[in-house]
Amino acid sequence: MLNDLMTIAGKSYRSRLLVGTGKYKDLEETRLAIEASGAEIVTVAVRRTNIGQNPGEPNLLDVITPDRYTILPNTAGCYTAEDAVRTCRLARELLDGHKLVKLEVLGDQKTLYPDMEETLKAMKTLVADGFDVMVYCNDDPIAAQKLEDMGACAIMPLGSLIGSGLGILNPHNIRIIMESAKIPVLVDAGVGTASDAAIAMEMGCEAVLMNTAIAAARDPILMASAMKKAIEAGREAYLAGRMPRKKYASASSPLDGLID
C-alpha cells in the first residue's frame, strides 16, 4: 500500500482523504482534526477564511502551513462564473502563484447544488488562465465528460447535498462517471459518517473530500481519525476485490471429507 499513490495535477499523495477547514470551533480544533485525519490536501474557502487577505486577523495558514499541506483554495459561496474566477485569482495572488484550485459555482442557497452552466463557463476561463482545476459537479456523466474534455485535473461529483450527511445517494451514476474518466474522480459532499467514506472508496473512487462530517461531529478529532481509517479500509477492500454476491448460502468450510 505504500506505493498506492493518488496523483493530481502531477503531484502524488499517499492520503486519499481531503478535508475542509470550516465549522470548527477555533483554529486549534481545526489543526488537531486535520492532523488526526492524515490528510495532505486541505481545502480553504477563500471568501470565508482569512489566508492573508485580512491583515491583523487570525490567519488559517499559521496552523495549516503550506509547507506541510497542499492548500486547495475553493470558490465556496460563489453563484456566478465571474465571482468564481475572481476568487481563484485572489487565491493565486495570496498564495504566491499557486495554481491548484477547487471550482464550485452554486445554483441556490437552499440546496447548494452546482450550477453547471456557470461552472462550465468558469472552467473555460480558469483553464485558459493556467489554473489546475478540480471541479465540484453534479453526478451527470455527460457534464463530467465535458469538464474532463475542457481540461479538469479531477472531477468531484457530489455524493449528496453539501452538509446533508445523507451519504452517496446515486452510486450508479458515479460508477458511470468513473468508467469513462481518465482523470481522478473524487466524491465531494454528503458524507456523514465513516461507512459513507468506505463505500465511496470500495466503489473505486480515487478519494473523498469532506468537511461537515468531521467538523460537526460530537468529537471532531475522533471522527477525523475514524474517517482516515475508513478511507484506508475502503481502498484496501477495493484493491482486494470483494467476493461475488450470491443468491443463496454457500458453506464457508470444505464439503470434502465430512464425518458421517
PDB file of C-alpha atoms in Angstrom:
ATOM      1  CA  MET A   1       0.000   0.000   0.000  1.00  0.00           C
ATOM      2  CA  LEU A   2       2.982   2.337   0.391  1.00  0.00           C
ATOM      3  CA  ASN A   3       3.182   2.571  -3.405  1.00  0.00           C
ATOM      4  CA  ASP A   4      -0.572   3.097  -3.858  1.00  0.00           C
ATOM      5  CA  LEU A   5      -0.444   6.810  -4.571  1.00  0.00           C
ATOM      6  CA  MET A   6      -3.014   9.238  -5.932  1.00  0.00           C
ATOM      7  CA  THR A   7      -1.773  11.776  -8.475  1.00  0.00           C
ATOM      8  CA  ILE A   8      -3.480  15.115  -9.051  1.00  0.00           C
ATOM      9  CA  ALA A   9      -2.031  17.817 -11.297  1.00  0.00           C
ATOM     10  CA  GLY A  10       1.295  15.999 -11.448  1.00  0.00           C
ATOM     11  CA  LYS A  11       1.771  15.633  -7.682  1.00  0.00           C
ATOM     12  CA  SER A  12       1.379  12.341  -5.813  1.00  0.00           C
ATOM     13  CA  TYR A  13      -0.291  11.859  -2.448  1.00  0.00           C
ATOM     14  CA  ARG A  14      -0.488   8.949  -0.039  1.00  0.00           C
ATOM     15  CA  SER A  15      -3.652  10.099   1.734  1.00  0.00           C
ATOM     16  CA  ARG A  16      -6.928   9.788  -0.153  1.00  0.00           C
ATOM     17  CA  LEU A  17      -8.846  11.887   2.340  1.00  0.00           C
ATOM     18  CA  LEU A  18      -9.211  15.590   1.549  1.00  0.00           C
ATOM     19  CA  VAL A  19     -10.624  17.806   4.269  1.00  0.00           C
ATOM     20  CA  GLY A  20     -12.025  21.290   4.677  1.00  0.00           C
ATOM     21  CA  THR A  21     -11.439  23.899   7.342  1.00  0.00           C
ATOM     22  CA  GLY A  22     -14.885  25.333   8.036  1.00  0.00           C
ATOM     23  CA  LYS A  23     -17.263  24.949  11.011  1.00  0.00           C
ATOM     24  CA  TYR A  24     -14.665  24.150  13.681  1.00  0.00           C
ATOM     25  CA  LYS A  25     -14.917  25.999  16.981  1.00  0.00           C
ATOM     26  CA  ASP A  26     -11.435  27.504  16.647  1.00  0.00           C
ATOM     27  CA  LEU A  27      -8.144  27.197  14.802  1.00  0.00           C
ATOM     28  CA  GLU A  28      -6.694  24.806  17.370  1.00  0.00           C
ATOM     29  CA  GLU A  29      -9.521  22.305  16.855  1.00  0.00           C
ATOM     30  CA  THR A  30      -9.051  22.751  13.110  1.00  0.00           C
ATOM     31  CA  ARG A  31      -5.362  21.922  13.419  1.00  0.00           C
ATOM     32  CA  LEU A  32      -5.886  18.875  15.616  1.00  0.00           C
ATOM     33  CA  ALA A  33      -8.674  17.423  13.476  1.00  0.00           C
ATOM     34  CA  ILE A  34      -6.721  17.818  10.254  1.00  0.00           C
ATOM     35  CA  GLU A  35      -3.673  16.212  11.831  1.00  0.00           C
ATOM     36  CA  ALA A  36      -5.808  13.282  13.002  1.00  0.00           C
ATOM     37  CA  SER A  37      -7.268  12.861   9.510  1.00  0.00           C
ATOM     38  CA  GLY A  38      -3.877  12.317   7.936  1.00  0.00           C
ATOM     39  CA  ALA A  39      -4.965  14.497   5.012  1.00  0.00           C
ATOM     40  CA  GLU A  40      -2.341  16.018   2.757  1.00  0.00           C
ATOM     41  CA  ILE A  41      -4.710  18.241   0.759  1.00  0.00           C
ATOM     42  CA  VAL A  42      -6.708  20.813   2.722  1.00  0.00           C
ATOM     43  CA  THR A  43      -9.354  22.923   1.031  1.00  0.00           C
ATOM     44  CA  VAL A  44      -9.984  26.510   2.080  1.00  0.00           C
ATOM     45  CA  ALA A  45     -12.982  28.708   1.279  1.00  0.00           C
ATOM     46  CA  VAL A  46     -11.250  31.890   0.171  1.00  0.00           C
ATOM     47  CA  ARG A  47     -14.386  34.039   0.562  1.00  0.00           C
ATOM     48  CA  ARG A  48     -14.938  32.871   4.148  1.00  0.00           C
ATOM     49  CA  THR A  49     -11.474  32.214   5.576  1.00  0.00           C
ATOM     50  CA  ASN A  50      -8.543  34.541   6.140  1.00  0.00           C
ATOM     51  CA  ILE A  51      -5.431  33.333   4.323  1.00  0.00           C
ATOM     52  CA  GLY A  52      -3.800  36.755   4.261  1.00  0.00           C
ATOM     53  CA  GLN A  53      -6.454  38.987   2.723  1.00  0.00           C
ATOM     54  CA  ASN A  54      -7.373  40.397   6.164  1.00  0.00           C
ATOM     55  CA  PRO A  55      -4.150  41.514   7.883  1.00  0.00           C
ATOM     56  CA  GLY A  56      -4.373  41.616  11.667  1.00  0.00           C
ATOM     57  CA  GLU A  57      -6.917  38.790  11.899  1.00  0.00           C
ATOM     58  CA  PRO A  58      -6.082  35.142  12.731  1.00  0.00           C
ATOM     59  CA  ASN A  59      -4.631  33.515   9.615  1.00  0.00           C
ATOM     60  CA  LEU A  60      -5.533  29.906   8.872  1.00  0.00           C
ATOM     61  CA  LEU A  61      -2.139  29.394   7.231  1.00  0.00           C
ATOM     62  CA  ASP A  62      -0.483  29.868  10.618  1.00  0.00           C
ATOM     63  CA  VAL A  63      -1.832  26.457  11.670  1.00  0.00           C
ATOM     64  CA  ILE A  64      -2.345  24.760   8.283  1.00  0.00           C
ATOM     65  CA  THR A  65       1.004  25.618   6.770  1.00  0.00           C
ATOM     66  CA  PRO A  66       1.685  25.346   3.010  1.00  0.00           C
ATOM     67  CA  ASP A  67       4.998  23.632   3.679  1.00  0.00           C
ATOM     68  CA  ARG A  68       3.134  20.712   5.279  1.00  0.00           C
ATOM     69  CA  TYR A  69      -0.119  20.620   3.313  1.00  0.00           C
ATOM     70  CA  THR A  70      -1.227  21.245  -0.241  1.00  0.00           C
ATOM     71  CA  ILE A  71      -3.638  24.145   0.160  1.00  0.00           C
ATOM     72  CA  LEU A  72      -6.650  23.817  -2.138  1.00  0.00           C
ATOM     73  CA  PRO A  73      -8.423  27.192  -2.418  1.00  0.00           C
ATOM     74  CA  ASN A  74     -12.099  26.763  -3.256  1.00  0.00           C
ATOM     75  CA  THR A  75     -14.810  29.069  -4.526  1.00  0.00           C
ATOM     76  CA  ALA A  76     -17.480  28.192  -1.944  1.00  0.00           C
ATOM     77  CA  GLY A  77     -20.107  30.902  -1.768  1.00  0.00           C
ATOM     78  CA  CYS A  78     -19.822  31.827  -5.448  1.00  0.00           C
ATOM     79  CA  TYR A  79     -23.002  31.852  -7.528  1.00  0.00           C
ATOM     80  CA  THR A  80     -21.611  33.169 -10.816  1.00  0.00           C
ATOM     81  CA  ALA A  81     -18.699  32.245 -13.022  1.00  0.00           C
ATOM     82  CA  GLU A  82     -17.312  35.760 -12.685  1.00  0.00           C
ATOM     83  CA  ASP A  83     -17.194  35.556  -8.879  1.00  0.00           C
ATOM     84  CA  ALA A  84     -15.555  32.128  -9.009  1.00  0.00           C
ATOM     85  CA  VAL A  85     -12.841  33.264 -11.417  1.00  0.00           C
ATOM     86  CA  ARG A  86     -12.174  36.387  -9.327  1.00  0.00           C
ATOM     87  CA  THR A  87     -11.863  34.255  -6.185  1.00  0.00           C
ATOM     88  CA  CYS A  88      -9.360  31.881  -7.804  1.00  0.00           C
ATOM     89  CA  ARG A  89      -7.254  34.777  -8.997  1.00  0.00           C
ATOM     90  CA  LEU A  90      -7.263  36.264  -5.495  1.00  0.00           C
ATOM     91  CA  ALA A  91      -6.117  32.922  -4.079  1.00  0.00           C
ATOM     92  CA  ARG A  92      -3.310  32.720  -6.616  1.00  0.00           C
ATOM     93  CA  GLU A  93      -2.129  36.172  -5.594  1.00  0.00           C
ATOM     94  CA  LEU A  94      -2.300  35.391  -1.864  1.00  0.00           C
ATOM     95  CA  LEU A  95      -0.510  32.050  -2.278  1.00  0.00           C
ATOM     96  CA  ASP A  96       2.369  33.214  -4.469  1.00  0.00           C
ATOM     97  CA  GLY A  97       1.224  31.894  -7.816  1.00  0.00           C
ATOM     98  CA  HIS A  98      -0.487  28.725  -6.544  1.00  0.00           C
ATOM     99  CA  LYS A  99      -2.361  27.097  -9.474  1.00  0.00           C
ATOM    100  CA  LEU A 100      -4.391  24.249  -7.951  1.00  0.00           C
ATOM    101  CA  VAL A 101      -7.965  25.272  -7.128  1.00  0.00           C
ATOM    102  CA  LYS A 102     -11.323  23.698  -6.449  1.00  0.00           C
ATOM    103  CA  LEU A 103     -14.086  25.206  -8.550  1.00  0.00           C
ATOM    104  CA  GLU A 104     -17.654  25.221  -7.318  1.00  0.00           C
ATOM    105  CA  VAL A 105     -20.381  27.517  -8.612  1.00  0.00           C
ATOM    106  CA  LEU A 106     -23.633  27.095  -6.725  1.00  0.00           C
ATOM    107  CA  GLY A 107     -27.168  27.397  -8.021  1.00  0.00           C
ATOM    108  CA  ASP A 108     -29.076  28.421  -4.888  1.00  0.00           C
ATOM    109  CA  GLN A 109     -28.663  28.754  -1.136  1.00  0.00           C
ATOM    110  CA  LYS A 110     -31.223  26.084  -0.218  1.00  0.00           C
ATOM    111  CA  THR A 111     -29.618  23.098  -1.964  1.00  0.00           C
ATOM    112  CA  LEU A 112     -26.095  24.394  -2.702  1.00  0.00           C
ATOM    113  CA  TYR A 113     -26.441  22.310  -5.846  1.00  0.00           C
ATOM    114  CA  PRO A 114     -23.917  23.115  -8.587  1.00  0.00           C
ATOM    115  CA  ASP A 115     -24.956  25.412 -11.423  1.00  0.00           C
ATOM    116  CA  MET A 116     -23.350  23.501 -14.252  1.00  0.00           C
ATOM    117  CA  GLU A 117     -23.841  26.222 -16.862  1.00  0.00           C
ATOM    118  CA  GLU A 118     -21.900  28.710 -14.737  1.00  0.00           C
ATOM    119  CA  THR A 119     -19.404  26.022 -13.714  1.00  0.00           C
ATOM    120  CA  LEU A 120     -18.565  25.241 -17.350  1.00  0.00           C
ATOM    121  CA  LYS A 121     -18.238  28.949 -18.099  1.00  0.00           C
ATOM    122  CA  ALA A 122     -15.820  29.466 -15.200  1.00  0.00           C
ATOM    123  CA  MET A 123     -13.934  26.306 -16.108  1.00  0.00           C
ATOM    124  CA  LYS A 124     -13.169  27.599 -19.592  1.00  0.00           C
ATOM    125  CA  THR A 125     -11.734  30.843 -18.239  1.00  0.00           C
ATOM    126  CA  LEU A 126      -9.687  29.229 -15.465  1.00  0.00           C
ATOM    127  CA  VAL A 127      -8.047  26.653 -17.730  1.00  0.00           C
ATOM    128  CA  ALA A 128      -7.173  29.362 -20.236  1.00  0.00           C
ATOM    129  CA  ASP A 129      -5.687  31.339 -17.333  1.00  0.00           C
ATOM    130  CA  GLY A 130      -3.341  28.488 -16.393  1.00  0.00           C
ATOM    131  CA  PHE A 131      -5.101  27.034 -13.355  1.00  0.00           C
ATOM    132  CA  ASP A 132      -5.203  23.337 -12.438  1.00  0.00           C
ATOM    133  CA  VAL A 133      -8.891  22.872 -11.705  1.00  0.00           C
ATOM    134  CA  MET A 134     -10.626  20.271  -9.564  1.00  0.00           C
ATOM    135  CA  VAL A 135     -14.359  20.642 -10.174  1.00  0.00           C
ATOM    136  CA  TYR A 136     -17.350  20.113  -7.895  1.00  0.00           C
ATOM    137  CA  CYS A 137     -20.210  18.961 -10.109  1.00  0.00           C
ATOM    138  CA  ASN A 138     -23.473  17.061 -10.162  1.00  0.00           C
ATOM    139  CA  ASP A 139     -23.488  13.311 -10.799  1.00  0.00           C
ATOM    140  CA  ASP A 140     -24.230  13.712 -14.509  1.00  0.00           C
ATOM    141  CA  PRO A 141     -21.821  11.641 -16.644  1.00  0.00           C
ATOM    142  CA  ILE A 142     -22.239  13.998 -19.619  1.00  0.00           C
ATOM    143  CA  ALA A 143     -21.325  17.070 -17.574  1.00  0.00           C
ATOM    144  CA  ALA A 144     -18.376  15.196 -16.079  1.00  0.00           C
ATOM    145  CA  GLN A 145     -17.108  14.276 -19.540  1.00  0.00           C
ATOM    146  CA  LYS A 146     -17.374  17.895 -20.684  1.00  0.00           C
ATOM    147  CA  LEU A 147     -15.322  19.025 -17.696  1.00  0.00           C
ATOM    148  CA  GLU A 148     -12.645  16.437 -18.427  1.00  0.00           C
ATOM    149  CA  ASP A 149     -12.547  17.436 -22.087  1.00  0.00           C
ATOM    150  CA  MET A 150     -12.100  21.061 -21.058  1.00  0.00           C
ATOM    151  CA  GLY A 151      -9.004  20.188 -19.021  1.00  0.00           C
ATOM    152  CA  ALA A 152     -10.093  19.465 -15.449  1.00  0.00           C
ATOM    153  CA  CYS A 153      -7.439  17.704 -13.377  1.00  0.00           C
ATOM    154  CA  ALA A 154     -10.080  15.971 -11.206  1.00  0.00           C
ATOM    155  CA  ILE A 155     -13.854  15.536 -11.259  1.00  0.00           C
ATOM    156  CA  MET A 156     -15.716  15.787  -7.948  1.00  0.00           C
ATOM    157  CA  PRO A 157     -19.341  14.659  -8.214  1.00  0.00           C
ATOM    158  CA  LEU A 158     -21.474  15.147  -5.127  1.00  0.00           C
ATOM    159  CA  GLY A 159     -22.487  12.155  -3.063  1.00  0.00           C
ATOM    160  CA  SER A 160     -25.478  14.157  -1.828  1.00  0.00           C
ATOM    161  CA  LEU A 161     -26.127  17.783  -0.917  1.00  0.00           C
ATOM    162  CA  ILE A 162     -23.337  19.717   0.817  1.00  0.00           C
ATOM    163  CA  GLY A 163     -23.562  19.357   4.583  1.00  0.00           C
ATOM    164  CA  SER A 164     -26.516  16.945   4.418  1.00  0.00           C
ATOM    165  CA  GLY A 165     -24.755  13.834   5.718  1.00  0.00           C
ATOM    166  CA  LEU A 166     -27.052  11.683   3.565  1.00  0.00           C
ATOM    167  CA  GLY A 167     -24.243   9.597   2.092  1.00  0.00           C
ATOM    168  CA  ILE A 168     -23.946   8.531  -1.537  1.00  0.00           C
ATOM    169  CA  LEU A 169     -27.446   8.646  -2.994  1.00  0.00           C
ATOM    170  CA  ASN A 170     -26.655   7.817  -6.623  1.00  0.00           C
ATOM    171  CA  PRO A 171     -23.759   5.346  -6.746  1.00  0.00           C
ATOM    172  CA  HIS A 172     -24.795   4.121 -10.198  1.00  0.00           C
ATOM    173  CA  ASN A 173     -24.128   7.479 -11.873  1.00  0.00           C
ATOM    174  CA  ILE A 174     -20.824   7.887 -10.076  1.00  0.00           C
ATOM    175  CA  ARG A 175     -19.771   4.451 -11.333  1.00  0.00           C
ATOM    176  CA  ILE A 176     -20.650   5.503 -14.885  1.00  0.00           C
ATOM    177  CA  ILE A 177     -18.519   8.635 -14.468  1.00  0.00           C
ATOM    178  CA  MET A 178     -15.592   6.531 -13.225  1.00  0.00           C
ATOM    179  CA  GLU A 179     -15.881   4.084 -16.135  1.00  0.00           C
ATOM    180  CA  SER A 180     -15.250   6.851 -18.663  1.00  0.00           C
ATOM    181  CA  ALA A 181     -12.933   9.193 -16.766  1.00  0.00           C
ATOM    182  CA  LYS A 182      -9.206   9.243 -17.415  1.00  0.00           C
ATOM    183  CA  ILE A 183      -8.624  11.650 -14.532  1.00  0.00           C
ATOM    184  CA  PRO A 184      -9.264  11.136 -10.791  1.00  0.00           C
ATOM    185  CA  VAL A 185     -12.887  11.001  -9.648  1.00  0.00           C
ATOM    186  CA  LEU A 186     -13.450  12.075  -6.033  1.00  0.00           C
ATOM    187  CA  VAL A 187     -16.702  12.074  -4.096  1.00  0.00           C
ATOM    188  CA  ASP A 188     -17.300  15.568  -2.769  1.00  0.00           C
ATOM    189  CA  ALA A 189     -20.122  16.466  -0.349  1.00  0.00           C
ATOM    190  CA  GLY A 190     -22.756  14.486   1.504  1.00  0.00           C
ATOM    191  CA  VAL A 191     -20.591  12.094   3.515  1.00  0.00           C
ATOM    192  CA  GLY A 192     -21.996  11.776   7.031  1.00  0.00           C
ATOM    193  CA  THR A 193     -20.012   9.060   8.746  1.00  0.00           C
ATOM    194  CA  ALA A 194     -17.155   6.619   8.264  1.00  0.00           C
ATOM    195  CA  SER A 195     -19.212   3.969   6.461  1.00  0.00           C
ATOM    196  CA  ASP A 196     -20.142   6.516   3.754  1.00  0.00           C
ATOM    197  CA  ALA A 197     -16.465   7.191   3.132  1.00  0.00           C
ATOM    198  CA  ALA A 198     -15.668   3.475   2.988  1.00  0.00           C
ATOM    199  CA  ILE A 199     -18.471   2.888   0.472  1.00  0.00           C
ATOM    200  CA  ALA A 200     -17.102   5.605  -1.810  1.00  0.00           C
ATOM    201  CA  MET A 201     -13.658   4.033  -1.730  1.00  0.00           C
ATOM    202  CA  GLU A 202     -14.988   0.494  -2.223  1.00  0.00           C
ATOM    203  CA  MET A 203     -16.699   1.758  -5.389  1.00  0.00           C
ATOM    204  CA  GLY A 204     -13.301   2.714  -6.759  1.00  0.00           C
ATOM    205  CA  CYS A 205     -13.281   6.470  -6.190  1.00  0.00           C
ATOM    206  CA  GLU A 206      -9.799   7.938  -6.019  1.00  0.00           C
ATOM    207  CA  ALA A 207     -10.555   9.898  -2.864  1.00  0.00           C
ATOM    208  CA  VAL A 208     -13.210  11.630  -0.773  1.00  0.00           C
ATOM    209  CA  LEU A 209     -13.443  15.275   0.220  1.00  0.00           C
ATOM    210  CA  MET A 210     -15.375  16.189   3.361  1.00  0.00           C
ATOM    211  CA  ASN A 211     -15.750  18.920   5.946  1.00  0.00           C
ATOM    212  CA  THR A 212     -19.035  18.894   7.875  1.00  0.00           C
ATOM    213  CA  ALA A 213     -18.898  15.156   8.612  1.00  0.00           C
ATOM    214  CA  ILE A 214     -15.810  15.817  10.724  1.00  0.00           C
ATOM    215  CA  ALA A 215     -16.337  19.362  11.961  1.00  0.00           C
ATOM    216  CA  ALA A 216     -19.966  18.810  13.046  1.00  0.00           C
ATOM    217  CA  ALA A 217     -19.294  15.526  14.848  1.00  0.00           C
ATOM    218  CA  ARG A 218     -19.587  15.484  18.628  1.00  0.00           C
ATOM    219  CA  ASP A 219     -15.842  14.788  18.748  1.00  0.00           C
ATOM    220  CA  PRO A 220     -14.299  16.148  15.526  1.00  0.00           C
ATOM    221  CA  ILE A 221     -10.806  14.869  16.270  1.00  0.00           C
ATOM    222  CA  LEU A 222     -12.002  11.327  16.909  1.00  0.00           C
ATOM    223  CA  MET A 223     -14.201  11.445  13.806  1.00  0.00           C
ATOM    224  CA  ALA A 224     -11.244  12.625  11.737  1.00  0.00           C
ATOM    225  CA  SER A 225      -9.328   9.552  12.905  1.00  0.00           C
ATOM    226  CA  ALA A 226     -12.312   7.332  12.043  1.00  0.00           C
ATOM    227  CA  MET A 227     -12.520   8.826   8.552  1.00  0.00           C
ATOM    228  CA  LYS A 228      -8.833   8.193   7.957  1.00  0.00           C
ATOM    229  CA  LYS A 229      -9.300   4.510   8.817  1.00  0.00           C
ATOM    230  CA  ALA A 230     -12.479   4.237   6.722  1.00  0.00           C
ATOM    231  CA  ILE A 231     -10.762   5.653   3.650  1.00  0.00           C
ATOM    232  CA  GLU A 232      -7.853   3.254   4.069  1.00  0.00           C
ATOM    233  CA  ALA A 233     -10.119   0.236   4.665  1.00  0.00           C
ATOM    234  CA  GLY A 234     -12.340   1.085   1.713  1.00  0.00           C
ATOM    235  CA  ARG A 235      -9.355   1.469  -0.582  1.00  0.00           C
ATOM    236  CA  GLU A 236      -7.860  -1.847   0.527  1.00  0.00           C
ATOM    237  CA  ALA A 237     -11.213  -3.594   0.048  1.00  0.00           C
ATOM    238  CA  TYR A 238     -11.475  -2.166  -3.486  1.00  0.00           C
ATOM    239  CA  LEU A 239      -7.973  -3.328  -4.373  1.00  0.00           C
ATOM    240  CA  ALA A 240      -8.561  -6.747  -2.794  1.00  0.00           C
ATOM    241  CA  GLY A 241     -11.750  -7.311  -4.788  1.00  0.00           C
ATOM    242  CA  ARG A 242     -14.917  -8.278  -2.944  1.00  0.00           C
ATOM    243  CA  MET A 243     -16.411 -11.785  -3.122  1.00  0.00           C
ATOM    244  CA  PRO A 244     -19.222 -12.315  -5.637  1.00  0.00           C
ATOM    245  CA  ARG A 245     -22.750 -11.752  -4.411  1.00  0.00           C
ATOM    246  CA  LYS A 246     -24.778 -14.954  -4.355  1.00  0.00           C
ATOM    247  CA  LYS A 247     -28.491 -15.568  -4.193  1.00  0.00           C
ATOM    248  CA  TYR A 248     -28.228 -18.485  -1.762  1.00  0.00           C
ATOM    249  CA  ALA A 249     -25.983 -19.634   1.056  1.00  0.00           C
ATOM    250  CA  SER A 250     -22.598 -21.155   0.371  1.00  0.00           C
ATOM    251  CA  ALA A 251     -20.786 -23.106   3.110  1.00  0.00           C
ATOM    252  CA  SER A 252     -17.559 -21.482   4.173  1.00  0.00           C
ATOM    253  CA  SER A 253     -15.898 -24.759   5.144  1.00  0.00           C
ATOM    254  CA  PRO A 254     -14.988 -27.578   2.691  1.00  0.00           C
ATOM    255  CA  LEU A 255     -17.576 -30.261   1.985  1.00  0.00           C
ATOM    256  CA  ASP A 256     -14.994 -32.953   1.180  1.00  0.00           C
ATOM    257  CA  GLY A 257     -14.101 -35.398   3.934  1.00  0.00           C
ATOM    258  CA  LEU A 258     -17.226 -34.872   6.056  1.00  0.00           C
ATOM    259  CA  ILE A 259     -17.548 -37.209   9.010  1.00  0.00           C
ATOM    260  CA  ASP A 260     -20.872 -39.076   8.892  1.00  0.00           C
TER     261      ASP A 260
END
